[in-house]
Coordinates of C-alpha atoms and ligand atoms in Angstrom, one line a residue:
M1 CA 119.2 50.3 62.4
T2 CA 118.9 53.6 60.0
K3 CA 116.6 54.0 57.4
P4 CA 118.1 53.1 54.0
A5 CA 118.8 56.4 51.9
E6 CA 115.4 56.9 49.5
I7 CA 116.6 57.1 45.9
L8 CA 114.1 57.7 42.8
V9 CA 115.3 56.7 39.4
V10 CA 112.9 58.8 36.8
D11 CA 113.6 57.5 33.2
D12 CA 111.7 56.5 30.4
E13 CA 114.2 53.9 28.7
M14 CA 113.1 50.5 31.4
G15 CA 116.5 49.1 30.7
I16 CA 118.2 51.8 32.8
R17 CA 115.5 52.2 35.4
E18 CA 115.5 48.3 36.1
G19 CA 119.6 48.4 35.6
C20 CA 119.8 51.1 38.3
K21 CA 117.3 49.6 40.8
R22 CA 119.2 46.3 40.4
A23 CA 122.8 47.7 41.3
L24 CA 121.4 50.2 44.0
S25 CA 118.9 47.7 45.7
R26 CA 121.8 45.6 46.2
L27 CA 123.7 48.3 48.4
G28 CA 121.0 48.7 50.4
Y29 CA 118.8 51.7 49.1
A30 CA 115.4 52.2 48.8
V31 CA 114.8 52.4 45.1
D32 CA 111.5 53.8 43.5
L33 CA 111.0 54.1 39.5
A34 CA 109.3 56.4 37.2
E35 CA 108.8 56.2 33.9
D36 CA 108.7 60.0 33.3
G37 CA 108.8 63.6 34.5
A38 CA 105.0 63.8 35.4
V39 CA 104.7 60.6 37.4
G40 CA 108.5 61.2 38.9
F41 CA 107.1 64.7 40.0
R42 CA 104.3 63.1 41.6
K43 CA 106.4 60.7 43.5
V44 CA 108.3 63.6 44.8
Q45 CA 105.3 65.1 46.0
E46 CA 104.3 62.3 47.9
K47 CA 107.5 61.0 49.4
Q48 CA 110.9 62.5 50.7
Y49 CA 113.7 61.2 48.6
D50 CA 117.4 61.7 49.2
L51 CA 118.9 61.1 45.7
I52 CA 117.1 61.1 42.2
L53 CA 118.7 60.1 39.3
M54 CA 116.7 61.6 36.2
D55 CA 117.2 61.5 32.6
L56 CA 117.4 64.7 30.8
M57 CA 115.5 63.9 27.5
M58 CA 112.4 62.6 28.3
P59 CA 108.7 63.6 27.0
G60 CA 106.4 65.6 29.0
I61 CA 108.0 67.1 32.0
G62 CA 111.8 67.4 30.6
G63 CA 114.4 67.2 33.2
L64 CA 115.6 70.7 33.2
D65 CA 112.0 71.7 34.3
L66 CA 111.7 68.5 36.9
I67 CA 115.0 69.9 38.4
K68 CA 113.4 73.0 39.1
K69 CA 110.0 71.7 40.4
V70 CA 111.9 68.9 42.4
H71 CA 114.0 72.1 44.3
D72 CA 111.1 73.8 44.7
I73 CA 109.7 71.3 47.3
D74 CA 113.2 70.3 48.7
P75 CA 116.1 72.2 47.7
E76 CA 118.5 69.9 49.5
I77 CA 117.5 66.6 47.1
I78 CA 120.5 65.6 45.6
I79 CA 120.1 65.5 41.4
V80 CA 122.4 63.6 39.3
V81 CA 121.5 63.8 35.6
I82 CA 121.7 60.4 33.4
T83 CA 122.6 61.6 29.9
G84 CA 123.8 60.8 26.5
Y85 CA 127.0 61.8 25.0
A86 CA 125.1 64.1 22.7
T87 CA 123.7 66.2 25.5
I88 CA 126.7 66.9 27.3
E89 CA 126.2 70.7 27.5
T90 CA 122.6 70.2 28.3
A91 CA 124.2 68.1 31.1
V92 CA 126.4 71.2 32.0
E93 CA 123.4 73.7 32.0
A94 CA 121.6 71.2 34.5
T95 CA 124.2 71.0 37.0
K96 CA 124.2 74.9 36.4
R97 CA 120.8 75.4 37.3
G98 CA 121.1 72.9 40.7
A99 CA 122.2 69.2 39.7
Y100 CA 124.7 67.8 41.8
D101 CA 126.6 66.0 38.7
Y102 CA 126.1 64.2 35.7
L103 CA 126.5 60.8 34.9
P104 CA 126.6 59.9 30.8
K105 CA 125.6 56.8 29.2
P106 CA 126.5 54.0 29.1
F107 CA 127.5 53.7 32.9
A108 CA 129.1 50.9 34.8
P109 CA 126.9 49.8 38.2
E110 CA 130.5 50.6 40.3
T111 CA 130.5 53.9 38.7
L112 CA 126.8 54.5 39.2
A113 CA 127.5 53.2 43.0
V114 CA 130.2 55.7 43.6
L115 CA 128.3 58.6 42.6
V116 CA 125.4 57.6 44.4
K117 CA 127.6 57.5 47.6
R118 CA 128.9 60.6 47.1
G119 CA 126.0 62.4 46.5
L120 CA 124.1 61.1 49.4
E121 CA 127.1 62.1 51.6
K122 CA 126.7 65.5 50.0
R123 CA 123.2 65.2 50.9
E124 CA 123.8 64.7 54.6
L125 CA 126.4 67.6 54.5
R126 CA 123.5 69.8 53.1
L127 CA 121.2 68.5 55.9
E128 CA 123.3 68.9 58.7
A129 CA 124.5 72.6 57.7
Q130 CA 120.8 73.3 57.3
R131 CA 120.0 72.0 60.8
L132 CA 123.1 73.8 62.2
H133 CA 122.1 76.7 60.2
H134 CA 118.4 76.3 61.7
E135 CA 119.8 76.1 65.3
R136 CA 122.0 79.2 64.9
D137 CA 119.0 81.2 63.7
Q138 CA 117.3 79.8 66.8
R139 CA 119.6 80.8 69.2
L140 CA 120.2 84.4 67.4
L141 CA 116.3 84.8 67.9
E142 CA 116.4 83.6 71.5
L143 CA 119.6 86.0 72.3
A144 CA 117.7 88.9 70.6
G145 CA 114.2 87.8 72.6
E146 CA 116.6 87.6 75.7
K147 CA 118.4 91.0 74.9
S148 CA 115.2 92.5 73.8
R149 CA 113.8 91.1 77.3
L150 CA 116.4 92.7 79.2
R151 CA 116.4 96.2 77.7
T152 CA 112.7 96.2 78.6
I153 CA 113.3 95.2 82.1
I154 CA 115.9 97.6 82.7
G155 CA 113.9 100.2 80.7
C156 CA 111.0 99.9 82.9
M157 CA 112.9 100.1 86.1
A158 CA 112.1 103.5 87.8
D159 CA 116.1 103.6 89.0
G160 CA 118.1 105.0 86.3
V161 CA 120.9 102.7 85.1
L162 CA 124.1 103.1 83.4
V163 CA 126.5 100.4 82.4
T164 CA 130.0 101.8 81.7
N165 CA 133.3 100.1 80.0
L166 CA 136.5 99.6 81.8
E167 CA 137.6 102.9 79.7
R168 CA 134.8 104.5 81.7
Q169 CA 132.6 104.7 78.7
L170 CA 129.3 105.0 79.0
V171 CA 127.7 101.5 76.7
L172 CA 124.2 101.5 78.3
W173 CA 121.4 103.5 79.9
N174 CA 117.9 103.1 80.5
A175 CA 115.0 106.0 80.3
A176 CA 115.0 106.2 83.9
A177 CA 118.7 107.7 83.8
V178 CA 118.2 109.3 81.0
K179 CA 115.2 111.7 82.8
M180 CA 117.0 111.6 86.2
L181 CA 120.0 113.5 84.8
R182 CA 118.3 115.3 82.4
L183 CA 120.6 113.9 79.5
S184 CA 119.2 115.4 76.1
G185 CA 117.5 112.8 73.7
T186 CA 120.0 113.2 71.1
D187 CA 123.2 112.4 73.7
E188 CA 124.3 109.1 72.7
P189 CA 125.9 106.4 74.7
G190 CA 129.9 106.0 74.2
R191 CA 131.5 108.7 75.6
P192 CA 133.0 109.0 79.1
L193 CA 130.8 109.1 82.0
S194 CA 132.3 112.5 82.9
H195 CA 130.5 113.8 80.2
Y196 CA 127.0 113.1 80.9
V197 CA 127.4 113.1 84.9
K198 CA 129.1 116.5 85.9
A199 CA 129.7 115.2 89.3
P200 CA 133.4 114.2 90.5
S201 CA 131.9 111.8 93.2
I202 CA 130.4 109.7 90.8
N203 CA 133.2 109.5 88.4
E204 CA 135.9 109.0 91.7
A205 CA 133.5 106.2 92.6
L206 CA 133.5 104.3 89.3
Q207 CA 137.2 104.7 89.0
N208 CA 137.3 102.9 92.9
V209 CA 135.4 100.0 91.7
L210 CA 137.1 99.6 88.2
S211 CA 140.6 99.8 89.8
S212 CA 139.7 97.8 92.7
K213 CA 142.1 94.6 92.9
D214 CA 139.6 93.2 95.3
A215 CA 138.0 90.4 93.1
G216 CA 135.3 89.9 95.8
L217 CA 133.9 93.9 95.9
A218 CA 130.1 93.3 95.3
M219 CA 129.2 96.6 95.3
I220 CA 129.5 100.3 96.8
S221 CA 127.1 102.8 97.6
Q222 CA 127.0 106.7 97.5
E223 CA 125.4 109.3 98.4
I224 CA 125.7 112.2 95.7
R225 CA 124.8 115.4 95.2
L226 CA 124.3 117.1 91.6
E227 CA 124.0 120.7 91.3
D228 CA 122.7 120.9 87.9
P229 CA 119.5 119.6 88.2
E230 CA 119.4 120.0 91.7
L231 CA 119.4 116.4 92.8
V232 CA 120.4 113.6 95.8
L233 CA 121.0 110.6 94.4
M234 CA 121.8 107.4 95.8
A235 CA 124.6 105.6 93.8
Q236 CA 124.9 102.1 93.6
M237 CA 128.0 100.7 91.8
A238 CA 128.8 97.1 91.2
P239 CA 131.8 95.6 88.9
V240 CA 130.7 93.4 86.2
R241 CA 132.9 90.4 85.3
D242 CA 132.3 87.5 82.9
E243 CA 132.4 84.3 83.8
A244 CA 135.9 84.0 84.0
G245 CA 136.2 86.7 86.8
T246 CA 137.6 89.1 84.4
L247 CA 136.5 92.9 84.7
L248 CA 134.4 94.0 82.1
G249 CA 132.9 97.5 83.3
A250 CA 130.5 98.5 85.9
V251 CA 126.9 98.9 86.4
T252 CA 125.8 102.0 88.1
V253 CA 122.2 102.2 89.7
L254 CA 120.8 105.5 90.5
R255 CA 117.9 106.2 92.9
D256 CA 116.6 109.9 93.4
I257 CA 116.1 110.2 97.0
T258 CA 115.7 114.0 96.7
K259 CA 112.3 113.9 98.4
L260 CA 113.4 111.6 100.9
K261 CA 116.5 114.2 101.7
E262 CA 114.1 116.9 102.1
I263 CA 111.4 115.3 104.5
E264 CA 114.7 113.8 106.5
K265 CA 115.6 117.8 106.7
I266 CA 112.1 119.0 107.5
K267 CA 111.8 116.2 110.2
S268 CA 114.9 117.3 111.7
Q269 CA 114.2 120.7 111.6
F270 CA 110.8 120.0 113.1
V271 CA 112.5 118.4 115.6
S272 CA 114.8 120.9 116.8
M273 CA 112.0 123.1 116.7
V274 CA 109.7 121.2 119.0
A275 CA 113.0 120.5 121.6
H276 CA 113.3 124.7 121.3
E277 CA 109.7 125.2 122.0
L278 CA 110.2 122.7 125.0
R279 CA 113.1 124.4 126.8
S280 CA 111.6 127.4 127.1
P281 CA 108.5 126.5 129.3
L282 CA 110.4 123.9 131.4
A283 CA 113.3 126.7 132.2
A284 CA 110.9 129.0 133.3
I285 CA 109.5 126.5 135.3
E286 CA 112.4 125.1 137.0
G287 CA 113.6 128.7 137.5
W288 CA 110.3 129.7 139.7
L289 CA 110.7 125.9 141.3
D290 CA 114.4 127.7 142.1
V291 CA 113.4 130.8 143.8
V292 CA 111.2 129.1 146.2
L293 CA 113.9 126.4 146.8
S294 CA 116.0 128.9 147.5
G295 CA 114.1 130.2 150.4
A296 CA 114.2 133.9 148.8
A297 CA 110.6 134.7 149.4
G298 CA 111.5 133.9 153.5
D299 CA 108.0 133.4 155.3
D300 CA 106.2 135.1 152.7
E301 CA 103.8 132.4 151.6
R302 CA 102.0 134.9 149.6
K303 CA 105.2 135.7 147.1
K304 CA 105.7 131.8 147.3
E305 CA 102.6 131.1 145.9
A306 CA 102.8 133.6 143.3
W307 CA 105.6 132.1 142.1
L308 CA 104.4 128.8 142.3
E309 CA 101.5 130.0 140.4
R310 CA 104.0 131.1 137.4
A311 CA 105.6 127.8 137.6
K312 CA 101.9 126.5 137.3
E313 CA 101.1 128.7 134.5
R314 CA 104.2 127.7 132.5
A315 CA 103.0 124.0 132.9
H316 CA 100.2 124.5 131.9
S317 CA 101.5 126.0 128.9
L318 CA 103.8 123.2 128.3
L319 CA 101.2 120.4 128.6
A320 CA 99.0 122.6 125.8
L321 CA 101.9 122.9 123.5
V322 CA 102.7 118.5 124.0
N323 CA 99.0 118.3 123.9
D324 CA 99.6 120.2 120.4
L325 CA 102.3 118.5 119.1
L326 CA 100.4 114.9 120.3
E327 CA 97.2 116.2 117.9
I328 CA 99.9 116.9 114.9
S329 CA 101.0 113.8 115.1
K330 CA 97.9 111.6 115.4
I331 CA 96.6 114.0 112.5
E332 CA 99.6 112.9 110.4
A333 CA 99.4 109.3 111.2
G334 CA 96.0 109.0 111.1
K335 CA 95.4 110.6 107.7
V336 CA 94.6 107.2 106.1
A337 CA 92.1 106.4 109.2
L338 CA 89.6 109.1 109.1
K339 CA 86.4 108.1 110.5
M340 CA 85.0 110.1 108.0
E341 CA 80.7 109.9 108.6
S342 CA 77.9 112.6 107.2
V343 CA 78.0 115.3 109.7
Q344 CA 76.3 118.1 110.2
V345 CA 79.1 121.0 111.0
A346 CA 76.7 123.9 112.3
D347 CA 75.3 121.5 115.2
I348 CA 79.1 120.7 115.9
I349 CA 79.6 124.6 116.0
R350 CA 76.6 125.4 118.2
K351 CA 77.9 122.8 120.9
L352 CA 81.0 123.9 120.6
V353 CA 80.0 128.0 121.1
D354 CA 78.0 126.6 124.7
F355 CA 81.4 125.1 125.8
L356 CA 83.5 127.9 125.2
K357 CA 80.8 130.7 126.3
P358 CA 82.5 130.9 129.8
E359 CA 85.7 132.2 128.2
A360 CA 84.3 135.0 126.0
D361 CA 82.2 136.1 128.9
R362 CA 85.4 137.1 130.9
K363 CA 85.6 139.4 127.7
A364 CA 82.3 140.4 127.5
L365 CA 82.0 139.3 124.0
S366 CA 79.0 139.0 122.4
F367 CA 78.0 136.0 120.1
T368 CA 76.1 135.7 117.1
I369 CA 75.5 132.8 115.1
Q370 CA 74.2 132.9 111.4
M371 CA 73.7 129.7 110.1
P372 CA 70.5 128.5 108.0
E373 CA 68.6 125.4 109.8
A374 CA 69.3 123.5 106.4
L375 CA 72.7 123.3 105.6
P376 CA 74.0 120.3 103.7
T377 CA 75.9 117.5 105.5
V378 CA 79.2 117.2 105.0
Q379 CA 81.7 113.9 105.0
A380 CA 84.0 114.5 107.8
D381 CA 85.6 113.1 111.2
V382 CA 83.9 114.7 114.5
Q383 CA 86.8 114.8 116.5
D384 CA 88.6 116.2 113.8
M385 CA 85.4 119.3 113.3
E386 CA 85.7 119.7 117.0
K387 CA 89.4 120.5 117.0
L388 CA 89.3 122.6 114.1
F389 CA 86.5 125.1 115.2
T390 CA 87.6 125.2 119.0
N391 CA 91.2 126.4 117.5
L392 CA 89.2 128.8 115.5
I393 CA 86.9 129.8 117.9
S394 CA 89.1 130.1 120.4
N395 CA 91.5 132.3 118.7
A396 CA 88.5 134.3 117.9
I397 CA 88.3 134.8 121.8
K398 CA 91.7 135.2 122.7
Y399 CA 92.5 137.7 120.1
N400 CA 89.5 139.8 120.3
V401 CA 88.9 143.3 122.6
D402 CA 87.1 143.7 125.4
K403 CA 83.3 143.7 124.5
G404 CA 84.4 142.9 121.3
S405 CA 81.9 140.3 119.0
V406 CA 82.8 136.9 117.2
T407 CA 80.2 136.2 114.7
I408 CA 79.9 132.8 112.9
E409 CA 78.2 132.5 109.8
A410 CA 77.8 129.5 107.0
T411 CA 77.5 129.7 103.2
V412 CA 76.7 127.3 100.8
D413 CA 77.7 127.2 97.1
A414 CA 77.7 124.7 94.2
Q415 CA 80.6 122.6 95.6
Y416 CA 81.0 123.7 99.2
V417 CA 79.6 124.4 102.3
G418 CA 81.6 127.4 104.1
F419 CA 82.1 128.4 107.6
H420 CA 83.3 131.9 108.5
V421 CA 84.3 132.8 112.0
R422 CA 85.0 136.7 112.4
D423 CA 86.1 138.6 115.1
T424 CA 86.5 142.2 116.1
G425 CA 89.9 141.7 117.5
I426 CA 93.2 142.9 117.2
G427 CA 93.7 141.5 113.5
M428 CA 97.2 141.0 111.9
A429 CA 99.3 142.8 109.6
P430 CA 99.5 141.4 106.1
E431 CA 102.9 140.4 106.2
H432 CA 102.1 138.3 108.8
L433 CA 99.3 136.4 107.2
P434 CA 101.5 134.0 105.0
R435 CA 103.5 132.3 108.0
I436 CA 100.4 132.0 110.5
F437 CA 99.7 128.5 109.1
D438 CA 103.7 128.0 110.1
D439 CA 104.4 125.4 113.0
F440 CA 105.2 127.1 115.8
F441 CA 104.6 130.7 114.3
R442 CA 103.2 133.3 116.7
I443 CA 103.0 137.5 115.8
E444 CA 105.1 138.6 118.7
D445 CA 104.1 142.1 119.7
K446 CA 103.2 144.1 122.9
R447 CA 99.3 142.7 122.2
T448 CA 99.7 139.3 122.1
S449 CA 102.4 139.0 124.5
K450 CA 100.0 138.5 127.4
I451 CA 98.5 136.3 125.6
S452 CA 98.9 132.4 125.8
G453 CA 99.2 130.1 122.4
T454 CA 101.7 127.3 121.1
G455 CA 101.6 128.5 117.7
L456 CA 100.3 125.0 116.7
G457 CA 96.5 125.9 116.4
L458 CA 96.0 126.8 113.2
T459 CA 98.8 124.2 111.9
I460 CA 96.6 121.7 113.0
A461 CA 93.6 123.8 111.4
K462 CA 95.2 123.8 108.1
K463 CA 96.0 119.9 108.3
I464 CA 92.6 119.1 109.6
V465 CA 90.8 121.2 106.5
D466 CA 93.4 119.9 104.1
S467 CA 92.8 116.5 105.2
H468 CA 89.3 116.9 104.5
F469 CA 89.6 117.8 100.8
G470 CA 88.8 121.7 101.6
H471 CA 90.5 124.8 102.0
L472 CA 91.3 127.4 104.8
E473 CA 91.3 131.2 104.2
V474 CA 91.7 134.3 106.2
K475 CA 91.1 137.9 105.8
S476 CA 92.3 140.4 108.0
R477 CA 92.9 144.0 109.4
P478 CA 94.9 144.9 112.1
D479 CA 92.5 146.4 114.6
Q480 CA 89.9 145.7 113.0
G481 CA 89.2 141.8 113.4
S482 CA 90.3 139.0 111.2
T483 CA 87.6 136.3 109.7
F484 CA 88.9 132.6 109.3
S485 CA 86.8 130.7 106.4
V486 CA 86.4 127.1 106.1
Y487 CA 85.2 125.7 103.1
L488 CA 84.4 121.8 103.3
P489 CA 83.0 120.0 100.2
Y490 CA 79.5 118.4 100.2
Q491 CA 78.0 116.0 97.8
K492 CA 74.7 116.9 96.5
R493 CA 71.8 115.2 97.2
T494 CA 70.1 113.6 94.0
K495 CA 66.3 113.3 94.6
Ligands
ADP501 P1 98.6 130.2 119.1 O1 98.3 129.3 120.3 O2 99.5 130.8 119.2 O3 97.3 131.1 118.9 P2 98.0 129.7 116.2 O4 98.1 129.2 115.3 O5 96.1 129.3 116.9 O6 98.6 129.7 117.4 O7 98.1 131.3 115.7 C1 99.1 131.4 115.2 C2 99.5 132.8 115.3 O8 98.2 134.0 114.7 C3 99.0 133.5 116.8 O9 100.0 133.5 117.7 C4 98.4 135.3 116.3 O10 99.7 135.8 116.6 C5 97.8 135.2 115.1 N1 96.4 134.8 115.3 C6 95.5 133.9 115.1 N2 94.1 133.9 115.1 C7 94.0 135.2 114.9 C8 92.9 135.7 115.6 N3 91.4 135.5 115.3 N4 93.7 137.2 115.5 C9 94.2 137.8 115.5 N5 95.5 137.1 115.3 C10 95.3 135.6 115.7

C-alpha cells in the first residue's frame, strides 16, 4: 500500500481547519493542522509534506512569508493559498511567489478535493522531474568521468594515438602522438590527417581502412618512414564502428621503432662483417690444404710441411677470432650479471706480466712496472680485468719494436685509479685513433702486415671498461709509441 499524501492545513480559523481535515481525511489523506504561520513552519521543519493549504491573512508569520520559508526547505511542496474575496490580489501575488493555486473562501469540499488532487498530481510530476533531472546529472557526471578517465589513459600511453573521422579529419590525438610527430602545440585537431602527418603511406593506409567493404577488417599494421622528423614508426590502424556496426572512423596507434631498426641494422652489419672476417682465413686454409692435396709438392715433405704450417697459422687466427667473438657476445649477454668484487687490479696486472713475459722476451723488450703498493681496490670482475689488461699488454708487445720497452704505471685521483700501459712501439697516426675501438678495425700498413690480430681486442677492452663505469683513453704518435690509459672508479674508504 502506498503511503497516503501528507497535507498540512495552516489557518487561524478553526472552522476552516477542521472542515478541511474532515473533507480530506475522508479521501484517505493524512492531515495535520496548524493554527498560525509559526506552528505551520515548525511542522514543515519536522515532517515532509506533499501539500500545504494556507491562509494568507494570519497573525505572526503571514502566508506570503511562509511560502518562501517553506520553499526554502523543499521547493517542490505544493502550496495552495486559501483567501477571502477581498484579498484576491494578494492571492495573485502569492501565486507569483510560488504558490500553486488559490482557493477563495468560502469553498465547497468538492472544490477542495479537486484542487488538492490536482496539486498532488503536480507534486508527483515535480518529484518525477526532479528524479529524472538528478539521474541525468548523475549520468552526465559518470559520462564525464568515463570520458576523462579515457582521456587520461590515452594521454598516458607511450604510443601515439590518432583518431580520425570518416572525412579523414583528425578528431583526437594524445601527447605521445604530438611529441612523436612534432605537431606544434598550437595545431588543433580538426583538419585532414595529411595536414599533420606528411607521410603518403599513412594516408593511404587510412584510406584503405576507411574504404574497406570488409566489415570483419580488424586491423592493419604498417611500417612507416617519416623524413621530417626522421622516424620509423609501426602504425596499427583499426576501424571504429558503433554498436550497429556502422563505420565511424579509424584509430591509429603509432609506435616509434626507430631505435629498434637502428639496432637491427647494426646487428645485421655485424653479422655480415663477421661472415666476411671468417671467410678470408677459411678460404686461405682451404687454399693451402688444396695445394697439399693436389700433390703439387711431389715428394718434397718440407714444402708440404710449410704449406700445412701456413694453414695451421690461419686456423689459429681463425680460432682467435672466434674466441674474441664469443668474448664479445659474453660481455653483451653478461652485462647485467658481472661478478663484481673488491679487486686489487695491480696484482692482476703483475700476474699477467709474468705470464706474457716469454712473448716479450722474443722481442727483447724491457718491462717496467711502477705501481704504488697501496692502491685503492676497485669493484670489478676479475676475469674481465684479466681480459682487458691481456689485450692492452699484448698489443704493447705486438706493436712494439725489438728492444723496445713496455711501462705500466698507476695513478690515483679523487675518483679514479688509472692504469697506463705505455709502449715504445710503432705508434699510430692521428687519423686512425678515432676508429681503433671499432669492431674488426686494424691499421693496415707494411709495419702491421706481419702482425696477426682480429681487430676485436680493443673493442672488447672498451666494452669491459664501459661496463665497469670507467673510461679508456689513448695517446699515440707514429714511431714513438702509444699509451693506453684505463680509469676505473673507486670508492674512498671512510675511516
Ligand atoms: P688486433 O687484434 O688487430 O690487435 P685490436 O682491436 O687490439 O686488434 O687493435 C686494433 C688496431 O689498433 C690494431 O690492429 C693496431 O693497428 C692498432 N693498435 C692497437 N694497439 C696498438 C699499440 N699498442 N700500438 C700501435 N698500434 C696499436
